[in-house]
Amino acid sequence: MDIALTEARAAGARGEVPVGAVIVGPEGVIAQAGNRTRELNDPTAHAEILAIRAACAVLGQERLAGYDLYVSLEPCPMCAAAISNARIARLYYGAGDPKSGGVAQGPRVFAHPQCHHRPEVYDGIAAKDSEQLLSDFFAARR
Ligand SMILES: [Zn+2]
């Protein structure tokens, strides 16, 4: 999660919403990313999506069975669906996201009957640090 927070800080420094994600497998960290929606002009360039794409590219496969994803903020519904499609084994996230989260609130993607793969979910990991990053970022923009 320390690496995810480092990616989140780097994203904030680029003017992006400070969220970072890391994918870890038996061989260790294989991908890490921060939000790049503004830089790439791409509304799907969330940290989780970029990390999943990078990990799949490294491995040359479309699924990440047995891999874990760490992300500083509760995934949105789009990212939760991608995590499910990627067959991620375990999801660790920091702060909950009442506004845009799709795991513990909102659509609760993994609880949906059409969800074919549910990762194990562990929330609240370094949540205070993640929340602080986000609140500092938005406070500075006001
Ligand atoms: Zn997302």
Coordinates of N, CA and C and ligand atoms in Angstrom, one line a residue:
M1 N 0.8 -1.2 0.0 CA 0.0 0.0 0.0 C 0.9 1.3 0.0
D2 N 2.1 1.1 0.5 CA 3.0 2.3 0.5 C 3.3 2.7 -1.0
I3 N 3.4 1.7 -1.8 CA 3.7 2.1 -3.2 C 2.5 2.7 -3.9
A4 N 1.3 2.2 -3.5 CA 0.0 2.8 -4.0 C -0.1 4.2 -3.6
L5 N 0.3 4.5 -2.4 CA 0.2 5.9 -1.9 C 1.3 6.8 -2.6
T6 N 2.4 6.2 -2.8 CA 3.5 7.0 -3.6 C 2.9 7.3 -5.0
E7 N 2.3 6.4 -5.6 CA 1.7 6.6 -6.9 C 0.6 7.7 -6.8
A8 N -0.2 7.6 -5.7 CA -1.3 8.6 -5.5 C -0.7 10.0 -5.4
R9 N 0.4 10.1 -4.6 CA 1.0 11.4 -4.5 C 1.6 11.9 -5.8
A10 N 2.2 11.0 -6.6 CA 2.7 11.4 -7.9 C 1.6 11.9 -8.8
A11 N 0.4 11.2 -8.7 CA -0.7 11.6 -9.6 C -1.2 13.0 -9.1
G12 N -1.3 13.2 -7.8 CA -1.7 14.6 -7.3 C -0.7 15.6 -7.8
A13 N 0.6 15.3 -7.9 CA 1.6 16.3 -8.3 C 1.4 16.6 -9.8
R14 N 0.8 15.7 -10.5 CA 0.5 15.9 -12.0 C -0.8 16.6 -12.2
G15 N -1.5 16.9 -11.1 CA -2.8 17.6 -11.2 C -4.0 16.6 -11.4
E16 N -3.7 15.3 -11.2 CA -4.7 14.3 -11.3 C -5.2 14.0 -9.9
V17 N -6.5 13.5 -9.8 CA -7.0 13.1 -8.5 C -6.0 12.0 -8.0
P18 N -5.5 12.2 -6.7 CA -4.5 11.4 -6.2 C -5.0 10.0 -5.8
V19 N -4.9 9.1 -6.7 CA -5.2 7.7 -6.5 C -4.2 6.8 -7.1
G20 N -3.7 5.8 -6.4 CA -2.6 5.0 -6.9 C -3.0 3.5 -6.7
A21 N -2.5 2.7 -7.6 CA -2.8 1.2 -7.6 C -1.5 0.4 -7.8
V22 N -1.4 -0.8 -7.3 CA -0.3 -1.7 -7.4 C -0.8 -3.1 -7.6
I23 N -0.2 -3.9 -8.5 CA -0.5 -5.3 -8.6 C 0.6 -6.1 -8.2
V24 N 0.3 -7.1 -7.3 CA 1.4 -7.9 -6.7 C 1.0 -9.4 -7.0
G25 N 2.1 -10.1 -7.4 CA 1.9 -11.5 -7.6 C 3.0 -12.3 -6.8
P26 N 3.1 -13.6 -7.0 CA 4.1 -14.4 -6.3 C 5.5 -13.8 -6.6
E27 N 5.7 -13.2 -7.7 CA 7.1 -12.6 -8.1 C 7.3 -11.2 -7.5
G28 N 6.3 -10.7 -6.8 CA 6.4 -9.3 -6.3 C 5.5 -8.4 -7.1
V29 N 5.9 -7.1 -7.0 CA 5.2 -6.0 -7.7 C 5.4 -6.2 -9.2
I30 N 4.3 -6.3 -9.9 CA 4.5 -6.4 -11.4 C 4.0 -5.1 -12.1
A31 N 3.1 -4.3 -11.5 CA 2.7 -3.1 -12.1 C 2.2 -2.1 -11.1
Q32 N 2.4 -0.9 -11.4 CA 1.9 0.2 -10.5 C 1.5 1.4 -11.3
A33 N 0.5 2.1 -10.9 CA 0.0 3.3 -11.7 C -0.7 4.2 -10.8
G34 N -0.8 5.5 -11.3 CA -1.6 6.5 -10.7 C -2.6 7.0 -11.8
N35 N -3.6 7.7 -11.3 CA -4.6 8.2 -12.3 C -3.9 9.1 -13.3
R36 N -4.4 8.9 -14.6 CA -3.9 9.8 -15.7 C -5.0 10.2 -16.6
T37 N -6.2 10.4 -16.1 CA -7.3 10.7 -16.9 C -7.1 12.1 -17.7
R38 N -6.5 13.0 -17.0 CA -6.3 14.4 -17.6 C -5.2 14.3 -18.6
E39 N -4.1 13.7 -18.2 CA -2.9 13.6 -19.1 C -3.3 12.9 -20.4
L40 N -4.0 11.8 -20.3 CA -4.3 11.0 -21.5 C -5.6 11.3 -22.1
N41 N -6.3 12.3 -21.6 CA -7.7 12.6 -22.1 C -8.5 11.4 -22.2
D42 N -8.5 10.6 -21.1 CA -9.2 9.3 -21.2 C -9.9 9.1 -19.8
P43 N -11.2 9.1 -19.9 CA -12.0 9.0 -18.6 C -11.8 7.6 -18.0
T44 N -11.3 6.6 -18.8 CA -11.1 5.3 -18.2 C -9.7 5.1 -17.6
A45 N -8.9 6.1 -17.6 CA -7.5 6.0 -17.2 C -7.3 6.1 -15.7
H46 N -8.2 5.4 -15.0 CA -8.1 5.3 -13.5 C -6.9 4.4 -13.2
A47 N -6.3 4.6 -12.0 CA -5.1 3.9 -11.5 C -5.3 2.4 -11.7
E48 N -6.4 1.9 -11.2 CA -6.6 0.4 -11.3 C -6.6 -0.1 -12.7
I49 N -7.3 0.6 -13.6 CA -7.3 0.2 -15.0 C -5.9 0.2 -15.6
L50 N -5.2 1.2 -15.4 CA -3.8 1.3 -15.9 C -2.9 0.2 -15.4
A51 N -3.1 0.0 -14.1 CA -2.2 -1.1 -13.4 C -2.6 -2.5 -14.0
I52 N -3.9 -2.7 -14.2 CA -4.3 -4.0 -14.8 C -3.8 -4.2 -16.2
R53 N -3.9 -3.1 -17.0 CA -3.4 -3.2 -18.4 C -1.9 -3.5 -18.4
A54 N -1.2 -2.8 -17.5 CA 0.3 -2.9 -17.5 C 0.6 -4.3 -17.0
A55 N -0.1 -4.9 -16.0 CA 0.2 -6.2 -15.5 C 0.0 -7.3 -16.6
C56 N -1.2 -7.1 -17.3 CA -1.5 -8.1 -18.3 C -0.5 -8.0 -19.5
A57 N 0.0 -6.8 -19.8 CA 1.0 -6.7 -20.8 C 2.3 -7.3 -20.4
V58 N 2.7 -7.2 -19.2 CA 3.9 -7.8 -18.7 C 3.8 -9.3 -18.8
L59 N 2.7 -9.8 -18.4 CA 2.5 -11.3 -18.3 C 2.1 -11.9 -19.6
G60 N 1.6 -11.0 -20.6 CA 1.2 -11.5 -21.9 C -0.1 -12.4 -21.7
Q61 N -1.0 -12.0 -20.8 CA -2.2 -12.7 -20.6 C -3.3 -11.8 -20.3
E62 N -4.6 -12.2 -20.4 CA -5.7 -11.3 -20.2 C -6.3 -11.4 -18.8
R63 N -5.8 -12.3 -18.0 CA -6.3 -12.4 -16.7 C -5.2 -12.4 -15.7
L64 N -5.6 -12.1 -14.4 CA -4.6 -12.0 -13.3 C -4.9 -12.9 -12.2
A65 N -5.3 -14.1 -12.5 CA -5.7 -15.0 -11.4 C -4.5 -15.2 -10.5
G66 N -4.8 -15.1 -9.2 CA -3.7 -15.3 -8.2 C -3.0 -14.0 -7.9
Y67 N -3.3 -12.9 -8.5 CA -2.7 -11.6 -8.3 C -3.6 -10.8 -7.4
D68 N -2.9 -9.9 -6.6 CA -3.6 -9.0 -5.7 C -3.5 -7.6 -6.2
L69 N -4.5 -6.8 -5.9 CA -4.5 -5.4 -6.3 C -4.7 -4.5 -5.1
Y70 N -3.7 -3.6 -4.9 CA -3.8 -2.6 -3.8 C -4.2 -1.3 -4.4
V71 N -5.1 -0.6 -3.9 CA -5.5 0.8 -4.4 C -5.8 1.7 -3.2
S72 N -5.4 2.9 -3.3 CA -5.6 3.8 -2.2 C -7.0 4.2 -1.9
L73 N -7.9 4.1 -2.9 CA -9.3 4.5 -2.7 C -10.2 3.4 -3.2
E74 N -11.4 3.3 -2.6 CA -12.4 2.3 -3.0 C -12.6 2.4 -4.5
P75 N -12.5 1.3 -5.2 CA -12.7 1.3 -6.7 C -14.1 1.8 -7.1
C76 N -14.2 2.5 -8.2 CA -15.5 2.9 -8.7 C -16.1 1.6 -9.4
P77 N -17.3 1.7 -9.9 CA -18.0 0.6 -10.5 C -17.2 0.1 -11.8
M78 N -16.7 1.0 -12.6 CA -15.9 0.6 -13.8 C -14.7 -0.2 -13.4
C79 N -14.0 0.2 -12.4 CA -12.8 -0.5 -12.0 C -13.1 -1.8 -11.3
A80 N -14.2 -1.8 -10.5 CA -14.6 -3.0 -9.8 C -14.9 -4.1 -10.9
A81 N -15.6 -3.7 -11.9 CA -15.9 -4.6 -13.0 C -14.7 -5.1 -13.7
A82 N -13.7 -4.2 -13.9 CA -12.4 -4.6 -14.5 C -11.7 -5.6 -13.6
I83 N -11.7 -5.3 -12.3 CA -11.0 -6.2 -11.3 C -11.7 -7.6 -11.4
S84 N -13.0 -7.7 -11.5 CA -13.7 -8.9 -11.6 C -13.3 -9.6 -12.9
N85 N -13.3 -8.9 -14.0 CA -13.0 -9.5 -15.3 C -11.6 -10.0 -15.3
A86 N -10.7 -9.3 -14.6 CA -9.3 -9.7 -14.6 C -9.0 -10.9 -13.7
R87 N -10.1 -11.3 -12.9 CA -10.0 -12.4 -12.0 C -8.9 -12.2 -10.9
I88 N -8.8 -10.9 -10.5 CA -7.9 -10.5 -9.3 C -8.3 -11.4 -8.1
A89 N -7.4 -11.9 -7.4 CA -7.7 -12.8 -6.2 C -8.1 -12.0 -5.0
R90 N -7.3 -10.9 -4.7 CA -7.6 -10.2 -3.5 C -7.5 -8.7 -3.8
L91 N -8.5 -7.9 -3.3 CA -8.5 -6.5 -3.4 C -8.3 -5.8 -2.1
Y92 N -7.2 -5.0 -2.0 CA -7.0 -4.3 -0.7 C -7.2 -2.8 -1.1
Y93 N -8.0 -2.1 -0.3 CA -8.1 -0.7 -0.6 C -8.1 0.2 0.6
G94 N -7.8 1.5 0.4 CA -7.7 2.4 1.6 C -9.0 3.0 1.9
A95 N -9.2 4.3 1.6 CA -10.4 5.0 2.0 C -11.6 4.5 1.2
G96 N -12.8 4.5 1.9 CA -14.0 4.3 1.3 C -14.4 5.6 0.4
D97 N -15.2 5.4 -0.6 CA -15.6 6.5 -1.4 C -17.1 6.7 -1.6
P98 N -17.7 7.4 -0.6 CA -19.1 7.5 -0.6 C -19.7 8.2 -1.9
K99 N -18.8 9.0 -2.6 CA -19.3 9.7 -3.8 C -19.3 8.8 -5.0
S100 N -18.2 8.0 -5.2 CA -18.0 7.2 -6.5 C -17.7 5.8 -6.3
G101 N -17.6 5.3 -5.0 CA -17.3 3.9 -4.8 C -18.3 2.9 -5.3
G102 N -17.8 1.8 -5.7 CA -18.8 0.8 -6.3 C -18.6 -0.6 -5.7
V103 N -17.9 -0.7 -4.5 CA -17.6 -2.0 -3.9 C -18.4 -2.1 -2.6
A104 N -18.3 -1.2 -1.7 CA -19.0 -1.3 -0.4 C -20.3 -0.4 -0.4
Q105 N -20.4 0.3 -1.4 CA -21.6 1.2 -1.5 C -21.9 1.4 -3.0
G106 N -22.9 2.2 -3.3 CA -23.4 2.4 -4.6 C -23.8 1.1 -5.2
P107 N -23.3 0.7 -6.4 CA -23.7 -0.5 -7.1 C -23.3 -1.8 -6.5
R108 N -22.3 -1.7 -5.6 CA -21.8 -3.0 -4.9 C -21.6 -4.1 -6.0
V109 N -20.7 -3.8 -6.9 CA -20.5 -4.6 -8.1 C -20.3 -6.1 -7.7
F110 N -19.5 -6.4 -6.7 CA -19.1 -7.8 -6.4 C -20.3 -8.5 -5.8
A111 N -21.3 -7.8 -5.3 CA -22.4 -8.5 -4.7 C -23.5 -8.7 -5.7
H112 N -23.3 -8.2 -7.0 CA -24.3 -8.3 -8.0 C -24.4 -9.7 -8.5
P113 N -25.6 -10.2 -8.7 CA -25.8 -11.6 -9.2 C -25.0 -11.9 -10.5
Q114 N -24.9 -10.8 -11.4 CA -24.2 -11.0 -12.6 C -22.7 -11.0 -12.5
C115 N -22.2 -10.8 -11.3 CA -20.7 -10.7 -11.1 C -20.2 -12.2 -11.1
H116 N -19.3 -12.5 -12.1 CA -18.9 -13.9 -12.2 C -17.6 -14.2 -11.4
H117 N -16.9 -13.2 -10.9 CA -15.8 -13.5 -10.1 C -15.7 -12.4 -9.0
R118 N -15.7 -12.8 -7.8 CA -15.6 -11.9 -6.6 C -14.2 -12.0 -5.9
P119 N -13.4 -11.0 -5.9 CA -12.2 -11.1 -5.2 C -12.5 -11.1 -3.7
E120 N -11.5 -11.6 -2.9 CA -11.6 -11.3 -1.5 C -11.3 -9.8 -1.3
V121 N -12.1 -9.1 -0.4 CA -11.9 -7.7 -0.3 C -11.5 -7.3 1.1
Y122 N -10.5 -6.5 1.2 CA -10.0 -6.0 2.5 C -9.9 -4.5 2.4
D123 N -10.8 -3.8 3.2 CA -10.8 -2.3 3.1 C -10.2 -1.6 4.3
G124 N -10.0 -0.3 4.2 CA -9.5 0.5 5.3 C -8.0 0.4 5.5
I125 N -7.2 -0.1 4.5 CA -5.8 -0.3 4.6 C -5.2 1.1 4.4
A126 N -4.5 1.7 5.4 CA -3.9 3.0 5.4 C -4.9 4.1 4.9
A127 N -6.2 3.9 5.3 CA -7.3 4.7 4.9 C -7.1 6.2 5.2
K128 N -6.5 6.4 6.4 CA -6.3 7.8 6.9 C -5.3 8.6 5.9
D129 N -4.2 7.9 5.5 CA -3.3 8.5 4.6 C -3.9 8.9 3.3
S130 N -4.7 7.9 2.8 CA -5.4 8.1 1.5 C -6.4 9.2 1.6
E131 N -7.2 9.3 2.6 CA -8.2 10.3 2.8 C -7.5 11.7 2.9
Q132 N -6.4 11.7 3.6 CA -5.6 13.0 3.8 C -5.2 13.5 2.4
L133 N -4.6 12.6 1.6 CA -4.1 13.0 0.3 C -5.3 13.6 -0.5
L134 N -6.4 13.0 -0.5 CA -7.6 13.4 -1.3 C -8.1 14.8 -0.8
S135 N -8.2 14.9 0.6 CA -8.8 16.1 1.1 C -7.8 17.3 0.9
D136 N -6.5 17.0 1.0 CA -5.5 18.1 0.7 C -5.6 18.5 -0.7
F137 N -5.7 17.5 -1.6 CA -5.7 17.8 -3.0 C -6.9 18.7 -3.4
F138 N -8.1 18.3 -2.9 CA -9.3 19.1 -3.2 C -9.3 20.4 -2.5
A139 N -8.8 20.5 -1.3 CA -8.7 21.8 -0.6 C -7.8 22.8 -1.3
A140 N -6.7 22.3 -1.9 CA -5.8 23.2 -2.6 C -6.4 23.7 -3.9
R141 N -7.4 23.0 -4.5 CA -8.0 23.4 -5.7 C -9.1 24.4 -5.6
R142 N -9.6 24.5 -4.3 CA -10.7 25.4 -4.1 C -10.3 26.9 -3.9
Ligands
ZN1 ZN -12.2 3.7 -11.2

